[in-house]
Amino acid sequence: MKKEKATDLFAISRKNRSIMIIILLLLTVLWSVPVYSLLKDSLKVNGFQNYIYVLTHQVNGVPFYKYFVNSAINAVLAAVLLVFICSFAGFAFSKIEFAGRKLIYNIVLMCLAISGPILIIPLFYIYKTAHLYNTHIAVILSECLITIPFGVLMMKNFFDGLPIELKESSSVDGATTIQCFFKIYFPLAKPAVINLAVLQIMWSFQDFLFPLMFLTKDEAYTTTVAVNAFKGAYGMSPQNLGRYNASLVLISIPSIVIFILAQKYITNGITSGAVKE
């Protein structure tokens, strides 16, 4: 009887696995169709010469690589700032007792419901007043700000999985809370830190709203905002349409490469804080 039940469960498991594989294959096909269309259109008329043209010619007086540099600077600095803030906050909410800890943490979680467009007007006023408008600092701060609630949640969940005895032992040895954080907990949080940094870099490279709202100079544009410049510069003739699609392919490469290289860290970071001892 038990053997029959085990066989039935195994059959159900195999059936569910087959259904999941079919669903994933269908999603892969659906995702691949627009990608294939983009690649095909980027090779129209002049083939790979479209890519060479995009890489070697300026758009509105700005070389193509400059947009990549701007995006990379924004992404890396936003990731560093986010990791710094969220690591401290996550550690504090997880391992330090202070008045109003639960209330403040719940307020932070409530901020997950706030979307970027809602913050545009107040941020615009703040940056104008602080003379930060039309600078990369405005974009970096905005991209970091919108991700902080998620980052705090993620880092707190990870630190919750680390034993409090580590902090107590370091306190007995005379270490301060800051020393305990940097010498014990932060090194152990490497998977979550790398995961959060990689996600922020990917999101920054794909962000369109904040660079569009807070940057007006062509030389300061990121790759996502530069798409409009490409469209205006190349036009919609058959020859220029291939160049335009080639530019779209090129600006998508960094996010894809980052994801492929950091896929292991992303998976480990997501699962590391999911299960608590």
PDB file of N, CA, C and O in Angstrom, residues 170-233:
ATOM      1  N   SER A 170      31.096  38.735  20.791  1.00  0.00           N
ATOM      2  CA  SER A 170      31.980  39.855  20.485  1.00  0.00           C
ATOM      3  C   SER A 170      31.879  40.943  21.553  1.00  0.00           C
ATOM      4  O   SER A 170      32.873  41.605  21.868  1.00  0.00           O
ATOM      5  N   SER A 171      30.691  41.120  22.130  1.00  0.00           N
ATOM      6  CA  SER A 171      30.523  42.110  23.196  1.00  0.00           C
ATOM      7  C   SER A 171      31.317  41.701  24.434  1.00  0.00           C
ATOM      8  O   SER A 171      31.920  42.532  25.114  1.00  0.00           O
ATOM      9  N   VAL A 172      31.321  40.416  24.735  1.00  0.00           N
ATOM     10  CA  VAL A 172      32.101  39.914  25.869  1.00  0.00           C
ATOM     11  C   VAL A 172      33.588  40.177  25.653  1.00  0.00           C
ATOM     12  O   VAL A 172      34.335  40.491  26.606  1.00  0.00           O
ATOM     13  N   ASP A 173      34.034  40.067  24.404  1.00  0.00           N
ATOM     14  CA  ASP A 173      35.445  40.304  24.086  1.00  0.00           C
ATOM     15  C   ASP A 173      35.783  41.782  24.000  1.00  0.00           C
ATOM     16  O   ASP A 173      36.937  42.137  23.702  1.00  0.00           O
ATOM     17  N   GLY A 174      34.801  42.657  24.217  1.00  0.00           N
ATOM     18  CA  GLY A 174      35.061  44.089  24.233  1.00  0.00           C
ATOM     19  C   GLY A 174      34.839  44.807  22.917  1.00  0.00           C
ATOM     20  O   GLY A 174      35.188  45.989  22.784  1.00  0.00           O
ATOM     21  N   ALA A 175      34.264  44.129  21.918  1.00  0.00           N
ATOM     22  CA  ALA A 175      34.024  44.765  20.620  1.00  0.00           C
ATOM     23  C   ALA A 175      32.782  45.648  20.687  1.00  0.00           C
ATOM     24  O   ALA A 175      31.796  45.307  21.336  1.00  0.00           O
ATOM     25  N   THR A 176      32.842  46.785  20.011  1.00  0.00           N
ATOM     26  CA  THR A 176      31.680  47.651  19.924  1.00  0.00           C
ATOM     27  C   THR A 176      30.712  47.099  18.889  1.00  0.00           C
ATOM     28  O   THR A 176      31.036  46.170  18.139  1.00  0.00           O
ATOM     29  N   THR A 177      29.516  47.682  18.839  1.00  0.00           N
ATOM     30  CA  THR A 177      28.510  47.225  17.870  1.00  0.00           C
ATOM     31  C   THR A 177      29.005  47.437  16.437  1.00  0.00           C
ATOM     32  O   THR A 177      28.798  46.579  15.566  1.00  0.00           O
ATOM     33  N   ILE A 178      29.664  48.567  16.187  1.00  0.00           N
ATOM     34  CA  ILE A 178      30.196  48.850  14.853  1.00  0.00           C
ATOM     35  C   ILE A 178      31.256  47.826  14.471  1.00  0.00           C
ATOM     36  O   ILE A 178      31.283  47.317  13.344  1.00  0.00           O
ATOM     37  N   GLN A 179      32.157  47.525  15.405  1.00  0.00           N
ATOM     38  CA  GLN A 179      33.196  46.520  15.135  1.00  0.00           C
ATOM     39  C   GLN A 179      32.590  45.154  14.892  1.00  0.00           C
ATOM     40  O   GLN A 179      33.041  44.405  14.012  1.00  0.00           O
ATOM     41  N   CYS A 180      31.569  44.834  15.669  1.00  0.00           N
ATOM     42  CA  CYS A 180      30.875  43.552  15.482  1.00  0.00           C
ATOM     43  C   CYS A 180      30.256  43.479  14.092  1.00  0.00           C
ATOM     44  O   CYS A 180      30.320  42.434  13.431  1.00  0.00           O
ATOM     45  N   PHE A 181      29.682  44.579  13.639  1.00  0.00           N
ATOM     46  CA  PHE A 181      29.047  44.595  12.322  1.00  0.00           C
ATOM     47  C   PHE A 181      30.074  44.392  11.212  1.00  0.00           C
ATOM     48  O   PHE A 181      29.900  43.540  10.334  1.00  0.00           O
ATOM     49  N   PHE A 182      31.140  45.183  11.241  1.00  0.00           N
ATOM     50  CA  PHE A 182      32.114  45.149  10.147  1.00  0.00           C
ATOM     51  C   PHE A 182      32.998  43.908  10.161  1.00  0.00           C
ATOM     52  O   PHE A 182      33.391  43.414   9.101  1.00  0.00           O
ATOM     53  N   LYS A 183      33.319  43.387  11.329  1.00  0.00           N
ATOM     54  CA  LYS A 183      34.257  42.270  11.409  1.00  0.00           C
ATOM     55  C   LYS A 183      33.583  40.898  11.413  1.00  0.00           C
ATOM     56  O   LYS A 183      34.220  39.902  11.092  1.00  0.00           O
ATOM     57  N   ILE A 184      32.289  40.853  11.782  1.00  0.00           N
ATOM     58  CA  ILE A 184      31.623  39.552  11.885  1.00  0.00           C
ATOM     59  C   ILE A 184      30.435  39.440  10.935  1.00  0.00           C
ATOM     60  O   ILE A 184      30.422  38.595  10.035  1.00  0.00           O
ATOM     61  N   TYR A 185      29.445  40.303  11.124  1.00  0.00           N
ATOM     62  CA  TYR A 185      28.186  40.139  10.391  1.00  0.00           C
ATOM     63  C   TYR A 185      28.291  40.545   8.925  1.00  0.00           C
ATOM     64  O   TYR A 185      27.757  39.858   8.043  1.00  0.00           O
ATOM     65  N   PHE A 186      28.959  41.647   8.647  1.00  0.00           N
ATOM     66  CA  PHE A 186      29.024  42.106   7.259  1.00  0.00           C
ATOM     67  C   PHE A 186      29.762  41.118   6.355  1.00  0.00           C
ATOM     68  O   PHE A 186      29.298  40.836   5.244  1.00  0.00           O
ATOM     69  N   PRO A 187      30.910  40.547   6.793  1.00  0.00           N
ATOM     70  CA  PRO A 187      31.555  39.528   5.943  1.00  0.00           C
ATOM     71  C   PRO A 187      30.670  38.310   5.705  1.00  0.00           C
ATOM     72  O   PRO A 187      30.693  37.721   4.622  1.00  0.00           O
ATOM     73  N   LEU A 188      29.889  37.918   6.727  1.00  0.00           N
ATOM     74  CA  LEU A 188      29.000  36.772   6.560  1.00  0.00           C
ATOM     75  C   LEU A 188      27.833  37.082   5.626  1.00  0.00           C
ATOM     76  O   LEU A 188      27.212  36.166   5.070  1.00  0.00           O
ATOM     77  N   ALA A 189      27.539  38.364   5.444  1.00  0.00           N
ATOM     78  CA  ALA A 189      26.419  38.778   4.595  1.00  0.00           C
ATOM     79  C   ALA A 189      26.834  38.974   3.139  1.00  0.00           C
ATOM     80  O   ALA A 189      26.074  39.555   2.358  1.00  0.00           O
ATOM     81  N   LYS A 190      27.989  38.467   2.766  1.00  0.00           N
ATOM     82  CA  LYS A 190      28.490  38.661   1.407  1.00  0.00           C
ATOM     83  C   LYS A 190      27.504  38.228   0.328  1.00  0.00           C
ATOM     84  O   LYS A 190      27.299  38.957  -0.655  1.00  0.00           O
ATOM     85  N   PRO A 191      26.845  37.055   0.436  1.00  0.00           N
ATOM     86  CA  PRO A 191      25.884  36.672  -0.622  1.00  0.00           C
ATOM     87  C   PRO A 191      24.759  37.675  -0.795  1.00  0.00           C
ATOM     88  O   PRO A 191      24.399  38.032  -1.922  1.00  0.00           O
ATOM     89  N   ALA A 192      24.193  38.139   0.319  1.00  0.00           N
ATOM     90  CA  ALA A 192      23.090  39.103   0.233  1.00  0.00           C
ATOM     91  C   ALA A 192      23.576  40.449  -0.276  1.00  0.00           C
ATOM     92  O   ALA A 192      22.872  41.120  -1.039  1.00  0.00           O
ATOM     93  N   VAL A 193      24.763  40.857   0.143  1.00  0.00           N
ATOM     94  CA  VAL A 193      25.317  42.143  -0.292  1.00  0.00           C
ATOM     95  C   VAL A 193      25.552  42.144  -1.798  1.00  0.00           C
ATOM     96  O   VAL A 193      25.184  43.090  -2.506  1.00  0.00           O
ATOM     97  N   ILE A 194      26.175  41.078  -2.297  1.00  0.00           N
ATOM     98  CA  ILE A 194      26.435  40.988  -3.733  1.00  0.00           C
ATOM     99  C   ILE A 194      25.121  40.935  -4.506  1.00  0.00           C
ATOM    100  O   ILE A 194      24.973  41.585  -5.548  1.00  0.00           O
ATOM    101  N   ASN A 195      24.167  40.174  -3.993  1.00  0.00           N
ATOM    102  CA  ASN A 195      22.868  40.077  -4.645  1.00  0.00           C
ATOM    103  C   ASN A 195      22.199  41.445  -4.746  1.00  0.00           C
ATOM    104  O   ASN A 195      21.717  41.849  -5.810  1.00  0.00           O
ATOM    105  N   LEU A 196      22.172  42.178  -3.636  1.00  0.00           N
ATOM    106  CA  LEU A 196      21.543  43.498  -3.619  1.00  0.00           C
ATOM    107  C   LEU A 196      22.264  44.461  -4.554  1.00  0.00           C
ATOM    108  O   LEU A 196      21.624  45.229  -5.289  1.00  0.00           O
ATOM    109  N   ALA A 197      23.592  44.425  -4.552  1.00  0.00           N
ATOM    110  CA  ALA A 197      24.361  45.316  -5.419  1.00  0.00           C
ATOM    111  C   ALA A 197      24.114  45.008  -6.896  1.00  0.00           C
ATOM    112  O   ALA A 197      23.933  45.921  -7.710  1.00  0.00           O
ATOM    113  N   VAL A 198      24.090  43.725  -7.224  1.00  0.00           N
ATOM    114  CA  VAL A 198      23.872  43.331  -8.624  1.00  0.00           C
ATOM    115  C   VAL A 198      22.475  43.742  -9.088  1.00  0.00           C
ATOM    116  O   VAL A 198      22.298  44.275 -10.195  1.00  0.00           O
ATOM    117  N   LEU A 199      21.473  43.503  -8.255  1.00  0.00           N
ATOM    118  CA  LEU A 199      20.110  43.890  -8.617  1.00  0.00           C
ATOM    119  C   LEU A 199      20.001  45.400  -8.819  1.00  0.00           C
ATOM    120  O   LEU A 199      19.361  45.872  -9.765  1.00  0.00           O
ATOM    121  N   GLN A 200      20.644  46.169  -7.941  1.00  0.00           N
ATOM    122  CA  GLN A 200      20.599  47.619  -8.072  1.00  0.00           C
ATOM    123  C   GLN A 200      21.286  48.077  -9.357  1.00  0.00           C
ATOM    124  O   GLN A 200      20.800  48.986 -10.043  1.00  0.00           O
ATOM    125  N   ILE A 201      22.404  47.467  -9.689  1.00  0.00           N
ATOM    126  CA  ILE A 201      23.112  47.827 -10.926  1.00  0.00           C
ATOM    127  C   ILE A 201      22.241  47.526 -12.140  1.00  0.00           C
ATOM    128  O   ILE A 201      22.141  48.342 -13.067  1.00  0.00           O
ATOM    129  N   MET A 202      21.598  46.366 -12.142  1.00  0.00           N
ATOM    130  CA  MET A 202      20.722  46.017 -13.259  1.00  0.00           C
ATOM    131  C   MET A 202      19.546  46.985 -13.354  1.00  0.00           C
ATOM    132  O   MET A 202      19.203  47.458 -14.445  1.00  0.00           O
ATOM    133  N   TRP A 203      18.927  47.303 -12.225  1.00  0.00           N
ATOM    134  CA  TRP A 203      17.790  48.217 -12.235  1.00  0.00           C
ATOM    135  C   TRP A 203      18.218  49.620 -12.669  1.00  0.00           C
ATOM    136  O   TRP A 203      17.479  50.310 -13.357  1.00  0.00           O
ATOM    137  N   SER A 204      19.415  50.044 -12.251  1.00  0.00           N
ATOM    138  CA  SER A 204      19.896  51.369 -12.629  1.00  0.00           C
ATOM    139  C   SER A 204      20.142  51.450 -14.131  1.00  0.00           C
ATOM    140  O   SER A 204      19.816  52.451 -14.765  1.00  0.00           O
ATOM    141  N   PHE A 205      20.708  50.391 -14.687  1.00  0.00           N
ATOM    142  CA  PHE A 205      20.944  50.377 -16.134  1.00  0.00           C
ATOM    143  C   PHE A 205      19.625  50.433 -16.908  1.00  0.00           C
ATOM    144  O   PHE A 205      19.577  50.974 -18.008  1.00  0.00           O
ATOM    145  N   GLN A 206      18.559  49.874 -16.333  1.00  0.00           N
ATOM    146  CA  GLN A 206      17.278  49.822 -17.025  1.00  0.00           C
ATOM    147  C   GLN A 206      16.360  50.989 -16.665  1.00  0.00           C
ATOM    148  O   GLN A 206      15.285  51.126 -17.258  1.00  0.00           O
ATOM    149  N   ASP A 207      16.773  51.821 -15.709  1.00  0.00           N
ATOM    150  CA  ASP A 207      15.912  52.912 -15.259  1.00  0.00           C
ATOM    151  C   ASP A 207      15.781  53.980 -16.341  1.00  0.00           C
ATOM    152  O   ASP A 207      16.773  54.442 -16.906  1.00  0.00           O
ATOM    153  N   PHE A 208      14.555  54.357 -16.615  1.00  0.00           N
ATOM    154  CA  PHE A 208      14.279  55.382 -17.621  1.00  0.00           C
ATOM    155  C   PHE A 208      13.683  56.646 -17.004  1.00  0.00           C
ATOM    156  O   PHE A 208      13.966  57.762 -17.449  1.00  0.00           O
ATOM    157  N   LEU A 209      12.878  56.479 -15.958  1.00  0.00           N
ATOM    158  CA  LEU A 209      12.114  57.589 -15.396  1.00  0.00           C
ATOM    159  C   LEU A 209      12.998  58.682 -14.806  1.00  0.00           C
ATOM    160  O   LEU A 209      12.891  59.857 -15.192  1.00  0.00           O
ATOM    161  N   PHE A 210      13.872  58.328 -13.866  1.00  0.00           N
ATOM    162  CA  PHE A 210      14.644  59.345 -13.156  1.00  0.00           C
ATOM    163  C   PHE A 210      15.664  60.051 -14.057  1.00  0.00           C
ATOM    164  O   PHE A 210      15.781  61.281 -13.984  1.00  0.00           O
ATOM    165  N   PRO A 211      16.421  59.343 -14.919  1.00  0.00           N
ATOM    166  CA  PRO A 211      17.292  60.084 -15.844  1.00  0.00           C
ATOM    167  C   PRO A 211      16.513  61.007 -16.775  1.00  0.00           C
ATOM    168  O   PRO A 211      16.976  62.102 -17.109  1.00  0.00           O
ATOM    169  N   LEU A 212      15.324  60.587 -17.193  1.00  0.00           N
ATOM    170  CA  LEU A 212      14.513  61.419 -18.077  1.00  0.00           C
ATOM    171  C   LEU A 212      14.055  62.697 -17.378  1.00  0.00           C
ATOM    172  O   LEU A 212      14.044  63.771 -17.977  1.00  0.00           O
ATOM    173  N   MET A 213      13.685  62.586 -16.094  1.00  0.00           N
ATOM    174  CA  MET A 213      13.138  63.722 -15.372  1.00  0.00           C
ATOM    175  C   MET A 213      14.209  64.674 -14.843  1.00  0.00           C
ATOM    176  O   MET A 213      13.980  65.876 -14.732  1.00  0.00           O
ATOM    177  N   PHE A 214      15.377  64.159 -14.504  1.00  0.00           N
ATOM    178  CA  PHE A 214      16.366  64.981 -13.814  1.00  0.00           C
ATOM    179  C   PHE A 214      17.600  65.303 -14.639  1.00  0.00           C
ATOM    180  O   PHE A 214      18.523  65.946 -14.133  1.00  0.00           O
ATOM    181  N   LEU A 215      17.648  64.856 -15.899  1.00  0.00           N
ATOM    182  CA  LEU A 215      18.771  65.174 -16.777  1.00  0.00           C
ATOM    183  C   LEU A 215      18.255  65.820 -18.057  1.00  0.00           C
ATOM    184  O   LEU A 215      17.299  65.314 -18.659  1.00  0.00           O
ATOM    185  N   THR A 216      18.888  66.891 -18.466  1.00  0.00           N
ATOM    186  CA  THR A 216      18.482  67.580 -19.696  1.00  0.00           C
ATOM    187  C   THR A 216      19.632  67.754 -20.678  1.00  0.00           C
ATOM    188  O   THR A 216      19.399  68.121 -21.826  1.00  0.00           O
ATOM    189  N   LYS A 217      20.853  67.516 -20.247  1.00  0.00           N
ATOM    190  CA  LYS A 217      22.016  67.684 -21.123  1.00  0.00           C
ATOM    191  C   LYS A 217      22.304  66.373 -21.860  1.00  0.00           C
ATOM    192  O   LYS A 217      22.309  65.300 -21.254  1.00  0.00           O
ATOM    193  N   ASP A 218      22.572  66.486 -23.141  1.00  0.00           N
ATOM    194  CA  ASP A 218      22.862  65.289 -23.941  1.00  0.00           C
ATOM    195  C   ASP A 218      24.067  64.524 -23.407  1.00  0.00           C
ATOM    196  O   ASP A 218      24.062  63.290 -23.375  1.00  0.00           O
ATOM    197  N   GLU A 219      25.092  65.240 -22.965  1.00  0.00           N
ATOM    198  CA  GLU A 219      26.314  64.570 -22.505  1.00  0.00           C
ATOM    199  C   GLU A 219      26.122  63.866 -21.164  1.00  0.00           C
ATOM    200  O   GLU A 219      26.979  63.077 -20.755  1.00  0.00           O
ATOM    201  N   ALA A 220      25.020  64.145 -20.478  1.00  0.00           N
ATOM    202  CA  ALA A 220      24.745  63.500 -19.188  1.00  0.00           C
ATOM    203  C   ALA A 220      23.770  62.339 -19.315  1.00  0.00           C
ATOM    204  O   ALA A 220      23.537  61.623 -18.332  1.00  0.00           O
ATOM    205  N   TYR A 221      23.197  62.117 -20.497  1.00  0.00           N
ATOM    206  CA  TYR A 221      22.181  61.079 -20.678  1.00  0.00           C
ATOM    207  C   TYR A 221      22.748  59.693 -20.391  1.00  0.00           C
ATOM    208  O   TYR A 221      23.919  59.401 -20.631  1.00  0.00           O
ATOM    209  N   THR A 222      21.867  58.824 -19.882  1.00  0.00           N
ATOM    210  CA  THR A 222      22.196  57.416 -19.733  1.00  0.00           C
ATOM    211  C   THR A 222      21.717  56.672 -20.985  1.00  0.00           C
ATOM    212  O   THR A 222      21.080  57.263 -21.863  1.00  0.00           O
ATOM    213  N   THR A 223      21.995  55.378 -21.048  1.00  0.00           N
ATOM    214  CA  THR A 223      21.655  54.630 -22.261  1.00  0.00           C
ATOM    215  C   THR A 223      20.149  54.585 -22.512  1.00  0.00           C
ATOM    216  O   THR A 223      19.706  54.638 -23.658  1.00  0.00           O
ATOM    217  N   THR A 224      19.351  54.477 -21.438  1.00  0.00           N
ATOM    218  CA  THR A 224      17.904  54.376 -21.625  1.00  0.00           C
ATOM    219  C   THR A 224      17.317  55.662 -22.187  1.00  0.00           C
ATOM    220  O   THR A 224      16.449  55.631 -23.057  1.00  0.00           O
ATOM    221  N   VAL A 225      17.779  56.806 -21.687  1.00  0.00           N
ATOM    222  CA  VAL A 225      17.279  58.093 -22.182  1.00  0.00           C
ATOM    223  C   VAL A 225      17.830  58.386 -23.567  1.00  0.00           C
ATOM    224  O   VAL A 225      17.174  59.055 -24.376  1.00  0.00           O
ATOM    225  N   ALA A 226      19.021  57.883 -23.860  1.00  0.00           N
ATOM    226  CA  ALA A 226      19.638  58.132 -25.159  1.00  0.00           C
ATOM    227  C   ALA A 226      18.863  57.490 -26.299  1.00  0.00           C
ATOM    228  O   ALA A 226      19.068  57.847 -27.467  1.00  0.00           O
ATOM    229  N   VAL A 227      17.964  56.549 -25.983  1.00  0.00           N
ATOM    230  CA  VAL A 227      17.152  55.916 -27.030  1.00  0.00           C
ATOM    231  C   VAL A 227      16.384  56.966 -27.817  1.00  0.00           C
ATOM    232  O   VAL A 227      16.286  56.898 -29.049  1.00  0.00           O
ATOM    233  N   ASN A 228      15.827  57.959 -27.125  1.00  0.00           N
ATOM    234  CA  ASN A 228      15.105  59.031 -27.817  1.00  0.00           C
ATOM    235  C   ASN A 228      16.035  59.828 -28.717  1.00  0.00           C
ATOM    236  O   ASN A 228      15.646  60.254 -29.810  1.00  0.00           O
ATOM    237  N   ALA A 229      17.268  60.018 -28.249  1.00  0.00           N
ATOM    238  CA  ALA A 229      18.242  60.736 -29.079  1.00  0.00           C
ATOM    239  C   ALA A 229      18.579  59.923 -30.324  1.00  0.00           C
ATOM    240  O   ALA A 229      18.729  60.479 -31.422  1.00  0.00           O
ATOM    241  N   PHE A 230      18.693  58.600 -30.174  1.00  0.00           N
ATOM    242  CA  PHE A 230      18.961  57.739 -31.327  1.00  0.00           C
ATOM    243  C   PHE A 230      17.826  57.835 -32.344  1.00  0.00           C
ATOM    244  O   PHE A 230      18.056  57.925 -33.549  1.00  0.00           O
ATOM    245  N   LYS A 231      16.611  57.816 -31.828  1.00  0.00           N
ATOM    246  CA  LYS A 231      15.456  57.863 -32.720  1.00  0.00           C
ATOM    247  C   LYS A 231      15.418  59.164 -33.497  1.00  0.00           C
ATOM    248  O   LYS A 231      15.120  59.187 -34.700  1.00  0.00           O
ATOM    249  N   GLY A 232      15.728  60.272 -32.822  1.00  0.00           N
ATOM    250  CA  GLY A 232      15.729  61.560 -33.507  1.00  0.00           C
ATOM    251  C   GLY A 232      16.885  61.710 -34.477  1.00  0.00           C
ATOM    252  O   GLY A 232      16.747  62.337 -35.530  1.00  0.00           O
ATOM    253  N   ALA A 233      18.033  61.113 -34.138  1.00  0.00           N
ATOM    254  CA  ALA A 233      19.214  61.263 -34.990  1.00  0.00           C
ATOM    255  C   ALA A 233      19.168  60.364 -36.218  1.00  0.00           C
ATOM    256  O   ALA A 233      19.574  60.758 -37.309  1.00  0.00           O
TER     257      ALA A 233
END
